[in-house]
Amino acid sequence: MQRAVSVVAHLGLQLKALPSALGRPFSCAQDVLRRTPLYDFHLAHGGKMVAFAGWSLPVQYRDSHVDSHLHTRRHCSLFDVSHMLQTKILGCDRVKLMESLVVGDIAELRPNQGTLSLFTNEAGGILDDLIVTSTSEGYLYVVSNAGCWDKDLALMQDKVRELQNMGSDVSLEVVDNALLALQGPTAAQVLQAGVADDLRKLPFMTSAVMEVFGVSGCRVTRCGYTGEDGVEISVPAAAAVRLATALLENPEVKLAGLAARDSLRLEAGLCLYGSDIDEHTTPVEGSLSWTLGKRRRAAMDFPGASVIVAQLKGKVQRRRVGLMCEGAPMRVHSPILNTEGTVIGAVTSGCPSPCLKKNVAMGYVPYEYSRPGTPLLVEVRRKQQMAVVSKMPFVTTNYYTLK
Amino acid sequence: MRPVFSQYRNQTKVIQMQLGAAGRCGAERAPCSLSVASAPAVTCLRLPGGLRAGRVRTLRSGSALLSVPKFTDKHEWITTENGIGTVGISNFGQEALGDVVYCSQPEVGTKLNKQDEFGALESVKAAGELYSLSEVTEINEALAENPGLVNKSCYEDGWLIKIALSNPSELDELVSEEAYEKYIKSIE
């Protein structure tokens, strides 16, 4: 009888904690979490809120995760990404300041052109990934991760102070705007109805200030985190709900949350800081060598240059690769093995791909296993499954470039 | 008493994911010794108030006793017939998981030890391990090709396994549907 009773006690669906990328449902201390200007708006639209990087954000709305993901690829979705840190670097020496912290050729950015770049430390590790845009309004516009808010702000502010003490003309302002991402093949068409500027003249990684659906002073940048065409709109907080409501009036647009954001970026081969790259990975290991500016490599004038440039010239121990497999999904920490069964690395992000109907993942393997097509094994659910190193993006991207 | 299960039906839209058959690992299992066709009609859940849309399975006559479903605090339900329990996950559980894209199941006849995982349900964002202690007598083969059944029909076509129960009193610790509903309201 005792054994029979324990049958019952041990029946149960035990849900594994959501990966940190998707936050966790908060059960207490909700007032500790920061809220974006759209908090009530999310609730009103059926948003299921979770804690993410110290913010309360919707993981999904009424649609299922997969529906939301596929809608983004076929139509467009609206994401609240106001949790990210937006800063302005001002002054004549703003480029000098930025270049003292990041690996890219910032001076070479054309007016209103932006680029993905990396803050690095003296050991060559990545402190954060960010987008920096050289605006025609006389400042650098920087968007970096919410999870690194305090770290990045301190990093930039310390450097501002240091340069100011040396007589440089530079300052920093936090931009207290909301940030809305409209992503998908019909995003531009949706947005065009609300702006006077011809969006055909705003290609991928360029930015402009414009009035959007009657809200003036919005910065629109042609970029995103889904692999689709789209924009991120920095909008004054007081008008965020009005703008989101206006965008949602178009039946093409649906709200999407963190769950879809994560599966979309993974299909697009985009890193999640804290999972796929962190302070213990260098840009070369992270397969982000392209962010290292040509001039900067020669000048070796960025933090960690000696380590990083050496890796460029010589060999790097390990590399971030894409993996695909069938069967059970690969998840973070899943061991990666060679075909002889020796553990050679681990998965850093993984999920079933709603578009491909296979499982995709990113992980680190030794350089000699990093060529696309290399067969490997990934251990999931205590079983070893065949996997193959795959080029990323897993799903073709659709960035709007003028070529 | 309001009909509880009918409100769950068709609430969740499902994208039924089908993974390619080639190269699937971990899904090798012995052919089911009890074919689905000859399974007892234990998955018919009687609703309080008798209201129900959709199929109504015929109940077996004679000594077959159809039990009212009971629930665990781990979001599973179980009904019994003739010493065989049918197990599935609740609507709360399938919603928490999201669209199930992969279902790993044990072999029929597997005798599980304490804390043994009998299977798992994977969605895009989460994984749910399923634990049981008793002998698995049948698995729902439909889930291998159609894991989305767990979302679409968690109380009927999306049942997971059947287990051998030697005594109905084993289920005394489980709670009624009403009590389970109170419970999920308290944790939501």
mmCIF file with all atom_site columns, N, CA and C in Angstrom, chain A residues 1 3-8 10-16 18-19 22 60 64-67 326-329 331 351-352 357 381-383 385, chain B residues 13 15 19-20 22 25-26 74 76 96-97 99 101-102 115 117 120 122-131 133-134 167 170-171 173-174:
data_model
loop_
_atom_site.group_PDB
_atom_site.id
_atom_site.type_symbol
_atom_site.label_atom_id
_atom_site.label_alt_id
_atom_site.label_comp_id
_atom_site.label_asym_id
_atom_site.label_entity_id
_atom_site.label_seq_id
_atom_site.pdbx_PDB_ins_code
_atom_site.Cartn_x
_atom_site.Cartn_y
_atom_site.Cartn_z
_atom_site.occupancy
_atom_site.B_iso_or_equiv
_atom_site.pdbx_formal_charge
_atom_site.auth_seq_id
_atom_site.auth_comp_id
_atom_site.auth_asym_id
_atom_site.auth_atom_id
_atom_site.pdbx_PDB_model_num
ATOM 1   N N  . MET A 1 1   ? 0.839  -1.197 0.000   1.00 0.00 ? 1   MET A N  1
ATOM 2   C CA . MET A 1 1   ? 0.000  0.000  0.000   1.00 0.00 ? 1   MET A CA 1
ATOM 3   C C  . MET A 1 1   ? 0.873  1.246  0.000   1.00 0.00 ? 1   MET A C  1
ATOM 4   N N  . ARG A 1 3   ? 3.732  1.667  -1.252  1.00 0.00 ? 3   ARG A N  1
ATOM 5   C CA . ARG A 1 3   ? 4.301  1.884  -2.585  1.00 0.00 ? 3   ARG A CA 1
ATOM 6   C C  . ARG A 1 3   ? 3.243  2.459  -3.513  1.00 0.00 ? 3   ARG A C  1
ATOM 7   N N  . ALA A 1 4   ? 2.017  1.928  -3.342  1.00 0.00 ? 4   ALA A N  1
ATOM 8   C CA . ALA A 1 4   ? 0.947  2.412  -4.209  1.00 0.00 ? 4   ALA A CA 1
ATOM 9   C C  . ALA A 1 4   ? 0.664  3.871  -3.952  1.00 0.00 ? 4   ALA A C  1
ATOM 10  N N  . VAL A 1 5   ? 0.696  4.251  -2.690  1.00 0.00 ? 5   VAL A N  1
ATOM 11  C CA . VAL A 1 5   ? 0.448  5.657  -2.365  1.00 0.00 ? 5   VAL A CA 1
ATOM 12  C C  . VAL A 1 5   ? 1.523  6.523  -2.971  1.00 0.00 ? 5   VAL A C  1
ATOM 13  N N  . SER A 1 6   ? 2.744  6.018  -2.976  1.00 0.00 ? 6   SER A N  1
ATOM 14  C CA . SER A 1 6   ? 3.797  6.863  -3.536  1.00 0.00 ? 6   SER A CA 1
ATOM 15  C C  . SER A 1 6   ? 3.727  6.954  -5.045  1.00 0.00 ? 6   SER A C  1
ATOM 16  N N  . VAL A 1 7   ? 2.943  6.091  -5.657  1.00 0.00 ? 7   VAL A N  1
ATOM 17  C CA . VAL A 1 7   ? 2.680  6.269  -7.095  1.00 0.00 ? 7   VAL A CA 1
ATOM 18  C C  . VAL A 1 7   ? 2.074  7.634  -7.301  1.00 0.00 ? 7   VAL A C  1
ATOM 19  N N  . VAL A 1 8   ? 1.105  7.880  -6.463  1.00 0.00 ? 8   VAL A N  1
ATOM 20  C CA . VAL A 1 8   ? 0.340  9.097  -6.578  1.00 0.00 ? 8   VAL A CA 1
ATOM 21  C C  . VAL A 1 8   ? 1.190  10.304 -6.241  1.00 0.00 ? 8   VAL A C  1
ATOM 22  N N  . HIS A 1 10  ? 4.186  10.714 -6.608  1.00 0.00 ? 10  HIS A N  1
ATOM 23  C CA . HIS A 1 10  ? 5.223  11.029 -7.568  1.00 0.00 ? 10  HIS A CA 1
ATOM 24  C C  . HIS A 1 10  ? 4.702  11.269 -8.972  1.00 0.00 ? 10  HIS A C  1
ATOM 25  N N  . LEU A 1 11  ? 3.388  11.197 -9.133  1.00 0.00 ? 11  LEU A N  1
ATOM 26  C CA . LEU A 1 11  ? 2.836  11.596 -10.416 1.00 0.00 ? 11  LEU A CA 1
ATOM 27  C C  . LEU A 1 11  ? 2.993  13.086 -10.503 1.00 0.00 ? 11  LEU A C  1
ATOM 28  N N  . GLY A 1 12  ? 3.378  13.531 -11.611 1.00 0.00 ? 12  GLY A N  1
ATOM 29  C CA . GLY A 1 12  ? 3.375  14.985 -11.664 1.00 0.00 ? 12  GLY A CA 1
ATOM 30  C C  . GLY A 1 12  ? 4.159  15.554 -12.807 1.00 0.00 ? 12  GLY A C  1
ATOM 31  N N  . LEU A 1 13  ? 3.686  16.621 -13.265 1.00 0.00 ? 13  LEU A N  1
ATOM 32  C CA . LEU A 1 13  ? 4.350  17.364 -14.318 1.00 0.00 ? 13  LEU A CA 1
ATOM 33  C C  . LEU A 1 13  ? 5.222  18.388 -13.635 1.00 0.00 ? 13  LEU A C  1
ATOM 34  N N  . GLN A 1 14  ? 6.499  18.223 -13.764 1.00 0.00 ? 14  GLN A N  1
ATOM 35  C CA . GLN A 1 14  ? 7.379  19.203 -13.150 1.00 0.00 ? 14  GLN A CA 1
ATOM 36  C C  . GLN A 1 14  ? 7.942  20.083 -14.238 1.00 0.00 ? 14  GLN A C  1
ATOM 37  N N  . LEU A 1 15  ? 7.502  21.304 -14.192 1.00 0.00 ? 15  LEU A N  1
ATOM 38  C CA . LEU A 1 15  ? 7.946  22.218 -15.230 1.00 0.00 ? 15  LEU A CA 1
ATOM 39  C C  . LEU A 1 15  ? 9.328  22.734 -14.897 1.00 0.00 ? 15  LEU A C  1
ATOM 40  N N  . LYS A 1 16  ? 10.224 22.541 -15.839 1.00 0.00 ? 16  LYS A N  1
ATOM 41  C CA . LYS A 1 16  ? 11.568 23.084 -15.661 1.00 0.00 ? 16  LYS A CA 1
ATOM 42  C C  . LYS A 1 16  ? 11.445 24.587 -15.665 1.00 0.00 ? 16  LYS A C  1
ATOM 43  N N  . LEU A 1 18  ? 11.799 28.254 -16.595 1.00 0.00 ? 18  LEU A N  1
ATOM 44  C CA . LEU A 1 18  ? 12.027 28.878 -17.880 1.00 0.00 ? 18  LEU A CA 1
ATOM 45  C C  . LEU A 1 18  ? 13.466 29.335 -17.951 1.00 0.00 ? 18  LEU A C  1
ATOM 46  N N  . PRO A 1 19  ? 14.052 29.220 -19.135 1.00 0.00 ? 19  PRO A N  1
ATOM 47  C CA . PRO A 1 19  ? 15.420 29.727 -19.263 1.00 0.00 ? 19  PRO A CA 1
ATOM 48  C C  . PRO A 1 19  ? 15.476 31.197 -18.880 1.00 0.00 ? 19  PRO A C  1
ATOM 49  N N  . LEU A 1 22  ? 13.895 34.059 -20.695 1.00 0.00 ? 22  LEU A N  1
ATOM 50  C CA . LEU A 1 22  ? 12.464 34.327 -20.720 1.00 0.00 ? 22  LEU A CA 1
ATOM 51  C C  . LEU A 1 22  ? 11.933 34.779 -19.388 1.00 0.00 ? 22  LEU A C  1
ATOM 52  N N  . GLN A 1 60  ? 4.205  36.546 -23.172 1.00 0.00 ? 60  GLN A N  1
ATOM 53  C CA . GLN A 1 60  ? 3.340  36.365 -24.330 1.00 0.00 ? 60  GLN A CA 1
ATOM 54  C C  . GLN A 1 60  ? 2.000  37.008 -24.010 1.00 0.00 ? 60  GLN A C  1
ATOM 55  N N  . SER A 1 64  ? -0.626 31.923 -28.765 1.00 0.00 ? 64  SER A N  1
ATOM 56  C CA . SER A 1 64  ? 0.433  31.023 -28.324 1.00 0.00 ? 64  SER A CA 1
ATOM 57  C C  . SER A 1 64  ? 1.780  31.555 -28.790 1.00 0.00 ? 64  SER A C  1
ATOM 58  N N  . HIS A 1 65  ? 2.826  31.083 -28.161 1.00 0.00 ? 65  HIS A N  1
ATOM 59  C CA . HIS A 1 65  ? 4.192  31.456 -28.508 1.00 0.00 ? 65  HIS A CA 1
ATOM 60  C C  . HIS A 1 65  ? 4.449  31.206 -29.986 1.00 0.00 ? 65  HIS A C  1
ATOM 61  N N  . VAL A 1 66  ? 4.097  30.023 -30.450 1.00 0.00 ? 66  VAL A N  1
ATOM 62  C CA . VAL A 1 66  ? 4.391  29.680 -31.843 1.00 0.00 ? 66  VAL A CA 1
ATOM 63  C C  . VAL A 1 66  ? 3.601  30.568 -32.806 1.00 0.00 ? 66  VAL A C  1
ATOM 64  N N  . ASP A 1 67  ? 2.338  30.800 -32.499 1.00 0.00 ? 67  ASP A N  1
ATOM 65  C CA . ASP A 1 67  ? 1.519  31.682 -33.354 1.00 0.00 ? 67  ASP A CA 1
ATOM 66  C C  . ASP A 1 67  ? 2.148  33.062 -33.458 1.00 0.00 ? 67  ASP A C  1
ATOM 67  N N  . GLU A 1 326 ? 17.273 16.852 -34.873 1.00 0.00 ? 326 GLU A N  1
ATOM 68  C CA . GLU A 1 326 ? 15.874 16.461 -34.742 1.00 0.00 ? 326 GLU A CA 1
ATOM 69  C C  . GLU A 1 326 ? 15.732 15.767 -33.393 1.00 0.00 ? 326 GLU A C  1
ATOM 70  N N  . GLY A 1 327 ? 14.532 15.395 -33.062 1.00 0.00 ? 327 GLY A N  1
ATOM 71  C CA . GLY A 1 327 ? 14.314 14.718 -31.779 1.00 0.00 ? 327 GLY A CA 1
ATOM 72  C C  . GLY A 1 327 ? 14.058 15.724 -30.685 1.00 0.00 ? 327 GLY A C  1
ATOM 73  N N  . ALA A 1 328 ? 14.600 15.466 -29.514 1.00 0.00 ? 328 ALA A N  1
ATOM 74  C CA . ALA A 1 328 ? 14.348 16.353 -28.374 1.00 0.00 ? 328 ALA A CA 1
ATOM 75  C C  . ALA A 1 328 ? 15.138 17.647 -28.534 1.00 0.00 ? 328 ALA A C  1
ATOM 76  N N  . PRO A 1 329 ? 14.552 18.758 -28.121 1.00 0.00 ? 329 PRO A N  1
ATOM 77  C CA . PRO A 1 329 ? 15.238 20.046 -28.279 1.00 0.00 ? 329 PRO A CA 1
ATOM 78  C C  . PRO A 1 329 ? 16.515 20.135 -27.454 1.00 0.00 ? 329 PRO A C  1
ATOM 79  N N  . ARG A 1 331 ? 18.979 22.298 -25.244 1.00 0.00 ? 331 ARG A N  1
ATOM 80  C CA . ARG A 1 331 ? 18.751 23.426 -24.345 1.00 0.00 ? 331 ARG A CA 1
ATOM 81  C C  . ARG A 1 331 ? 20.082 23.864 -23.756 1.00 0.00 ? 331 ARG A C  1
ATOM 82  N N  . CYS A 1 351 ? 16.369 25.973 -28.865 1.00 0.00 ? 351 CYS A N  1
ATOM 83  C CA . CYS A 1 351 ? 14.921 25.833 -28.811 1.00 0.00 ? 351 CYS A CA 1
ATOM 84  C C  . CYS A 1 351 ? 14.453 25.125 -30.070 1.00 0.00 ? 351 CYS A C  1
ATOM 85  N N  . PRO A 1 352 ? 13.228 24.597 -30.051 1.00 0.00 ? 352 PRO A N  1
ATOM 86  C CA . PRO A 1 352 ? 12.661 24.086 -31.292 1.00 0.00 ? 352 PRO A CA 1
ATOM 87  C C  . PRO A 1 352 ? 12.368 25.282 -32.192 1.00 0.00 ? 352 PRO A C  1
ATOM 88  N N  . LYS A 1 357 ? 10.879 23.600 -37.966 1.00 0.00 ? 357 LYS A N  1
ATOM 89  C CA . LYS A 1 357 ? 10.381 22.347 -37.393 1.00 0.00 ? 357 LYS A CA 1
ATOM 90  C C  . LYS A 1 357 ? 11.518 21.377 -37.087 1.00 0.00 ? 357 LYS A C  1
ATOM 91  N N  . ARG A 1 381 ? 18.170 14.785 -22.573 1.00 0.00 ? 381 ARG A N  1
ATOM 92  C CA . ARG A 1 381 ? 17.375 13.766 -21.886 1.00 0.00 ? 381 ARG A CA 1
ATOM 93  C C  . ARG A 1 381 ? 18.171 12.471 -21.734 1.00 0.00 ? 381 ARG A C  1
ATOM 94  N N  . ARG A 1 382 ? 19.423 12.623 -21.378 1.00 0.00 ? 382 ARG A N  1
ATOM 95  C CA . ARG A 1 382 ? 20.308 11.484 -21.129 1.00 0.00 ? 382 ARG A CA 1
ATOM 96  C C  . ARG A 1 382 ? 20.529 10.619 -22.364 1.00 0.00 ? 382 ARG A C  1
ATOM 97  N N  . LYS A 1 383 ? 20.174 11.126 -23.540 1.00 0.00 ? 383 LYS A N  1
ATOM 98  C CA . LYS A 1 383 ? 20.439 10.358 -24.762 1.00 0.00 ? 383 LYS A CA 1
ATOM 99  C C  . LYS A 1 383 ? 21.264 11.229 -25.698 1.00 0.00 ? 383 LYS A C  1
ATOM 100 N N  . GLN A 1 385 ? 22.037 12.562 -29.269 1.00 0.00 ? 385 GLN A N  1
ATOM 101 C CA . GLN A 1 385 ? 21.367 12.713 -30.548 1.00 0.00 ? 385 GLN A CA 1
ATOM 102 C C  . GLN A 1 385 ? 22.345 13.276 -31.575 1.00 0.00 ? 385 GLN A C  1
ATOM 103 N N  . LYS B 2 13  ? -5.375 27.767 -29.279 1.00 0.00 ? 13  LYS B N  1
ATOM 104 C CA . LYS B 2 13  ? -5.079 27.420 -30.665 1.00 0.00 ? 13  LYS B CA 1
ATOM 105 C C  . LYS B 2 13  ? -3.786 26.645 -30.681 1.00 0.00 ? 13  LYS B C  1
ATOM 106 N N  . ILE B 2 15  ? -0.595 24.946 -32.887 1.00 0.00 ? 15  ILE B N  1
ATOM 107 C CA . ILE B 2 15  ? 0.152  24.641 -34.098 1.00 0.00 ? 15  ILE B CA 1
ATOM 108 C C  . ILE B 2 15  ? 0.721  23.264 -33.873 1.00 0.00 ? 15  ILE B C  1
ATOM 109 N N  . LEU B 2 19  ? 7.930  16.691 -35.983 1.00 0.00 ? 19  LEU B N  1
ATOM 110 C CA . LEU B 2 19  ? 9.345  16.556 -36.270 1.00 0.00 ? 19  LEU B CA 1
ATOM 111 C C  . LEU B 2 19  ? 9.532  15.441 -37.285 1.00 0.00 ? 19  LEU B C  1
ATOM 112 N N  . GLY B 2 20  ? 10.549 15.582 -38.110 1.00 0.00 ? 20  GLY B N  1
ATOM 113 C CA . GLY B 2 20  ? 10.803 14.584 -39.141 1.00 0.00 ? 20  GLY B CA 1
ATOM 114 C C  . GLY B 2 20  ? 11.035 13.229 -38.524 1.00 0.00 ? 20  GLY B C  1
ATOM 115 N N  . ALA B 2 22  ? 12.883 10.862 -39.736 1.00 0.00 ? 22  ALA B N  1
ATOM 116 C CA . ALA B 2 22  ? 14.256 10.392 -39.908 1.00 0.00 ? 22  ALA B CA 1
ATOM 117 C C  . ALA B 2 22  ? 15.141 10.849 -38.775 1.00 0.00 ? 22  ALA B C  1
ATOM 118 N N  . CYS B 2 25  ? 15.859 10.317 -32.319 1.00 0.00 ? 25  CYS B N  1
ATOM 119 C CA . CYS B 2 25  ? 16.437 9.456  -31.291 1.00 0.00 ? 25  CYS B CA 1
ATOM 120 C C  . CYS B 2 25  ? 15.557 9.479  -30.059 1.00 0.00 ? 25  CYS B C  1
ATOM 121 N N  . GLY B 2 26  ? 15.747 8.548  -29.246 1.00 0.00 ? 26  GLY B N  1
ATOM 122 C CA . GLY B 2 26  ? 15.076 8.567  -27.949 1.00 0.00 ? 26  GLY B CA 1
ATOM 123 C C  . GLY B 2 26  ? 13.610 8.186  -28.039 1.00 0.00 ? 26  GLY B C  1
ATOM 124 N N  . LYS B 2 74  ? 0.645  18.707 -9.130  1.00 0.00 ? 74  LYS B N  1
ATOM 125 C CA . LYS B 2 74  ? 1.633  18.859 -10.192 1.00 0.00 ? 74  LYS B CA 1
ATOM 126 C C  . LYS B 2 74  ? 0.937  18.888 -11.554 1.00 0.00 ? 74  LYS B C  1
ATOM 127 N N  . GLU B 2 76  ? -1.500 17.090 -12.985 1.00 0.00 ? 76  GLU B N  1
ATOM 128 C CA . GLU B 2 76  ? -1.880 15.906 -13.739 1.00 0.00 ? 76  GLU B CA 1
ATOM 129 C C  . GLU B 2 76  ? -3.242 15.435 -13.264 1.00 0.00 ? 76  GLU B C  1
ATOM 130 N N  . ALA B 2 96  ? 0.644  26.310 -19.287 1.00 0.00 ? 96  ALA B N  1
ATOM 131 C CA . ALA B 2 96  ? 1.931  26.762 -18.750 1.00 0.00 ? 96  ALA B CA 1
ATOM 132 C C  . ALA B 2 96  ? 3.072  26.326 -19.661 1.00 0.00 ? 96  ALA B C  1
ATOM 133 N N  . LEU B 2 97  ? 2.920  25.157 -20.247 1.00 0.00 ? 97  LEU B N  1
ATOM 134 C CA . LEU B 2 97  ? 3.969  24.649 -21.123 1.00 0.00 ? 97  LEU B CA 1
ATOM 135 C C  . LEU B 2 97  ? 4.026  25.393 -22.439 1.00 0.00 ? 97  LEU B C  1
ATOM 136 N N  . ASP B 2 99  ? 2.811  25.436 -26.582 1.00 0.00 ? 99  ASP B N  1
ATOM 137 C CA . ASP B 2 99  ? 2.632  24.424 -27.625 1.00 0.00 ? 99  ASP B CA 1
ATOM 138 C C  . ASP B 2 99  ? 3.649  23.306 -27.480 1.00 0.00 ? 99  ASP B C  1
ATOM 139 N N  . VAL B 2 101 ? 5.842  20.484 -28.640 1.00 0.00 ? 101 VAL B N  1
ATOM 140 C CA . VAL B 2 101 ? 6.406  20.119 -29.937 1.00 0.00 ? 101 VAL B CA 1
ATOM 141 C C  . VAL B 2 101 ? 7.079  18.749 -29.915 1.00 0.00 ? 101 VAL B C  1
ATOM 142 N N  . TYR B 2 102 ? 7.287  18.219 -28.749 1.00 0.00 ? 102 TYR B N  1
ATOM 143 C CA . TYR B 2 102 ? 7.976  16.937 -28.660 1.00 0.00 ? 102 TYR B CA 1
ATOM 144 C C  . TYR B 2 102 ? 7.507  16.221 -27.418 1.00 0.00 ? 102 TYR B C  1
ATOM 145 N N  . GLN B 2 115 ? 11.150 8.417  -8.526  1.00 0.00 ? 115 GLN B N  1
ATOM 146 C CA . GLN B 2 115 ? 11.762 9.581  -9.185  1.00 0.00 ? 115 GLN B CA 1
ATOM 147 C C  . GLN B 2 115 ? 12.188 9.325  -10.623 1.00 0.00 ? 115 GLN B C  1
ATOM 148 N N  . GLU B 2 117 ? 11.878 9.325  -14.434 1.00 0.00 ? 117 GLU B N  1
ATOM 149 C CA . GLU B 2 117 ? 11.130 10.123 -15.379 1.00 0.00 ? 117 GLU B CA 1
ATOM 150 C C  . GLU B 2 117 ? 10.434 9.167  -16.329 1.00 0.00 ? 117 GLU B C  1
ATOM 151 N N  . ALA B 2 120 ? 8.672  13.142 -21.090 1.00 0.00 ? 120 ALA B N  1
ATOM 152 C CA . ALA B 2 120 ? 8.782  14.594 -21.015 1.00 0.00 ? 120 ALA B CA 1
ATOM 153 C C  . ALA B 2 120 ? 7.980  15.218 -22.135 1.00 0.00 ? 120 ALA B C  1
ATOM 154 N N  . GLU B 2 122 ? 7.989  18.717 -24.342 1.00 0.00 ? 122 GLU B N  1
ATOM 155 C CA . GLU B 2 122 ? 8.799  19.906 -24.632 1.00 0.00 ? 122 GLU B CA 1
ATOM 156 C C  . GLU B 2 122 ? 7.993  20.885 -25.461 1.00 0.00 ? 122 GLU B C  1
ATOM 157 N N  . SER B 2 123 ? 8.046  22.121 -25.035 1.00 0.00 ? 123 SER B N  1
ATOM 158 C CA . SER B 2 123 ? 7.472  23.180 -25.860 1.00 0.00 ? 123 SER B CA 1
ATOM 159 C C  . SER B 2 123 ? 8.630  24.051 -26.312 1.00 0.00 ? 123 SER B C  1
ATOM 160 N N  . VAL B 2 124 ? 8.334  25.111 -27.047 1.00 0.00 ? 124 VAL B N  1
ATOM 161 C CA . VAL B 2 124 ? 9.424  25.955 -27.522 1.00 0.00 ? 124 VAL B CA 1
ATOM 162 C C  . VAL B 2 124 ? 10.179 26.544 -26.340 1.00 0.00 ? 124 VAL B C  1
ATOM 163 N N  . LYS B 2 125 ? 9.450  26.958 -25.327 1.00 0.00 ? 125 LYS B N  1
ATOM 164 C CA . LYS B 2 125 ? 10.129 27.684 -24.259 1.00 0.00 ? 125 LYS B CA 1
ATOM 165 C C  . LYS B 2 125 ? 10.389 26.874 -22.998 1.00 0.00 ? 125 LYS B C  1
ATOM 166 N N  . ALA B 2 126 ? 9.785  25.700 -22.839 1.00 0.00 ? 126 ALA B N  1
ATOM 167 C CA . ALA B 2 126 ? 9.930  25.007 -21.559 1.00 0.00 ? 126 ALA B CA 1
ATOM 168 C C  . ALA B 2 126 ? 9.891  23.508 -21.758 1.00 0.00 ? 126 ALA B C  1
ATOM 169 N N  . ALA B 2 127 ? 10.246 22.803 -20.700 1.00 0.00 ? 127 ALA B N  1
ATOM 170 C CA . ALA B 2 127 ? 10.167 21.348 -20.734 1.00 0.00 ? 127 ALA B CA 1
ATOM 171 C C  . ALA B 2 127 ? 9.489  20.891 -19.466 1.00 0.00 ? 127 ALA B C  1
ATOM 172 N N  . GLY B 2 128 ? 8.649  19.891 -19.580 1.00 0.00 ? 128 GLY B N  1
ATOM 173 C CA . GLY B 2 128 ? 8.026  19.345 -18.394 1.00 0.00 ? 128 GLY B CA 1
ATOM 174 C C  . GLY B 2 128 ? 8.348  17.881 -18.289 1.00 0.00 ? 128 GLY B C  1
ATOM 175 N N  . GLU B 2 129 ? 8.999  17.499 -17.218 1.00 0.00 ? 129 GLU B N  1
ATOM 176 C CA . GLU B 2 129 ? 9.278  16.082 -16.998 1.00 0.00 ? 129 GLU B CA 1
ATOM 177 C C  . GLU B 2 129 ? 8.097  15.457 -16.277 1.00 0.00 ? 129 GLU B C  1
ATOM 178 N N  . LEU B 2 130 ? 7.838  14.234 -16.607 1.00 0.00 ? 130 LEU B N  1
ATOM 179 C CA . LEU B 2 130 ? 6.716  13.518 -16.028 1.00 0.00 ? 130 LEU B CA 1
ATOM 180 C C  . LEU B 2 130 ? 7.253  12.358 -15.212 1.00 0.00 ? 130 LEU B C  1
ATOM 181 N N  . TYR B 2 131 ? 6.784  12.260 -13.988 1.00 0.00 ? 131 TYR B N  1
ATOM 182 C CA . TYR B 2 131 ? 7.294  11.224 -13.097 1.00 0.00 ? 131 TYR B CA 1
ATOM 183 C C  . TYR B 2 131 ? 6.184  10.275 -12.658 1.00 0.00 ? 131 TYR B C  1
ATOM 184 N N  . LEU B 2 133 ? 5.517  6.124  -10.722 1.00 0.00 ? 133 LEU B N  1
ATOM 185 C CA . LEU B 2 133 ? 6.173  5.029  -10.007 1.00 0.00 ? 133 LEU B CA 1
ATOM 186 C C  . LEU B 2 133 ? 5.695  3.670  -10.447 1.00 0.00 ? 133 LEU B C  1
ATOM 187 N N  . SER B 2 134 ? 4.611  3.656  -11.151 1.00 0.00 ? 134 SER B N  1
ATOM 188 C CA . SER B 2 134 ? 4.002  2.347  -11.389 1.00 0.00 ? 134 SER B CA 1
ATOM 189 C C  . SER B 2 134 ? 4.304  1.861  -12.799 1.00 0.00 ? 134 SER B C  1
ATOM 190 N N  . ASN B 2 167 ? -4.838 -0.754 -6.310  1.00 0.00 ? 167 ASN B N  1
ATOM 191 C CA . ASN B 2 167 ? -5.924 -0.478 -5.373  1.00 0.00 ? 167 ASN B CA 1
ATOM 192 C C  . ASN B 2 167 ? -6.448 0.939  -5.580  1.00 0.00 ? 167 ASN B C  1
ATOM 193 N N  . GLU B 2 170 ? -5.412 4.042  -3.640  1.00 0.00 ? 170 GLU B N  1
ATOM 194 C CA . GLU B 2 170 ? -4.143 4.737  -3.898  1.00 0.00 ? 170 GLU B CA 1
ATOM 195 C C  . GLU B 2 170 ? -4.399 6.195  -4.286  1.00 0.00 ? 170 GLU B C  1
ATOM 196 N N  . LEU B 2 171 ? -5.570 6.424  -4.848  1.00 0.00 ? 171 LEU B N  1
ATOM 197 C CA . LEU B 2 171 ? -5.850 7.764  -5.365  1.00 0.00 ? 171 LEU B CA 1
ATOM 198 C C  . LEU B 2 171 ? -6.468 8.672  -4.305  1.00 0.00 ? 171 LEU B C  1
ATOM 199 N N  . GLU B 2 173 ? -5.276 10.281 -2.003  1.00 0.00 ? 173 GLU B N  1
ATOM 200 C CA . GLU B 2 173 ? -4.523 11.515 -1.717  1.00 0.00 ? 173 GLU B CA 1
ATOM 201 C C  . GLU B 2 173 ? -4.758 12.603 -2.766  1.00 0.00 ? 173 GLU B C  1
ATOM 202 N N  . LEU B 2 174 ? -5.244 12.201 -3.914  1.00 0.00 ? 174 LEU B N  1
ATOM 203 C CA . LEU B 2 174 ? -5.455 13.186 -4.969  1.00 0.00 ? 174 LEU B CA 1
ATOM 204 C C  . LEU B 2 174 ? -6.713 13.986 -4.666  1.00 0.00 ? 174 LEU B C  1
#
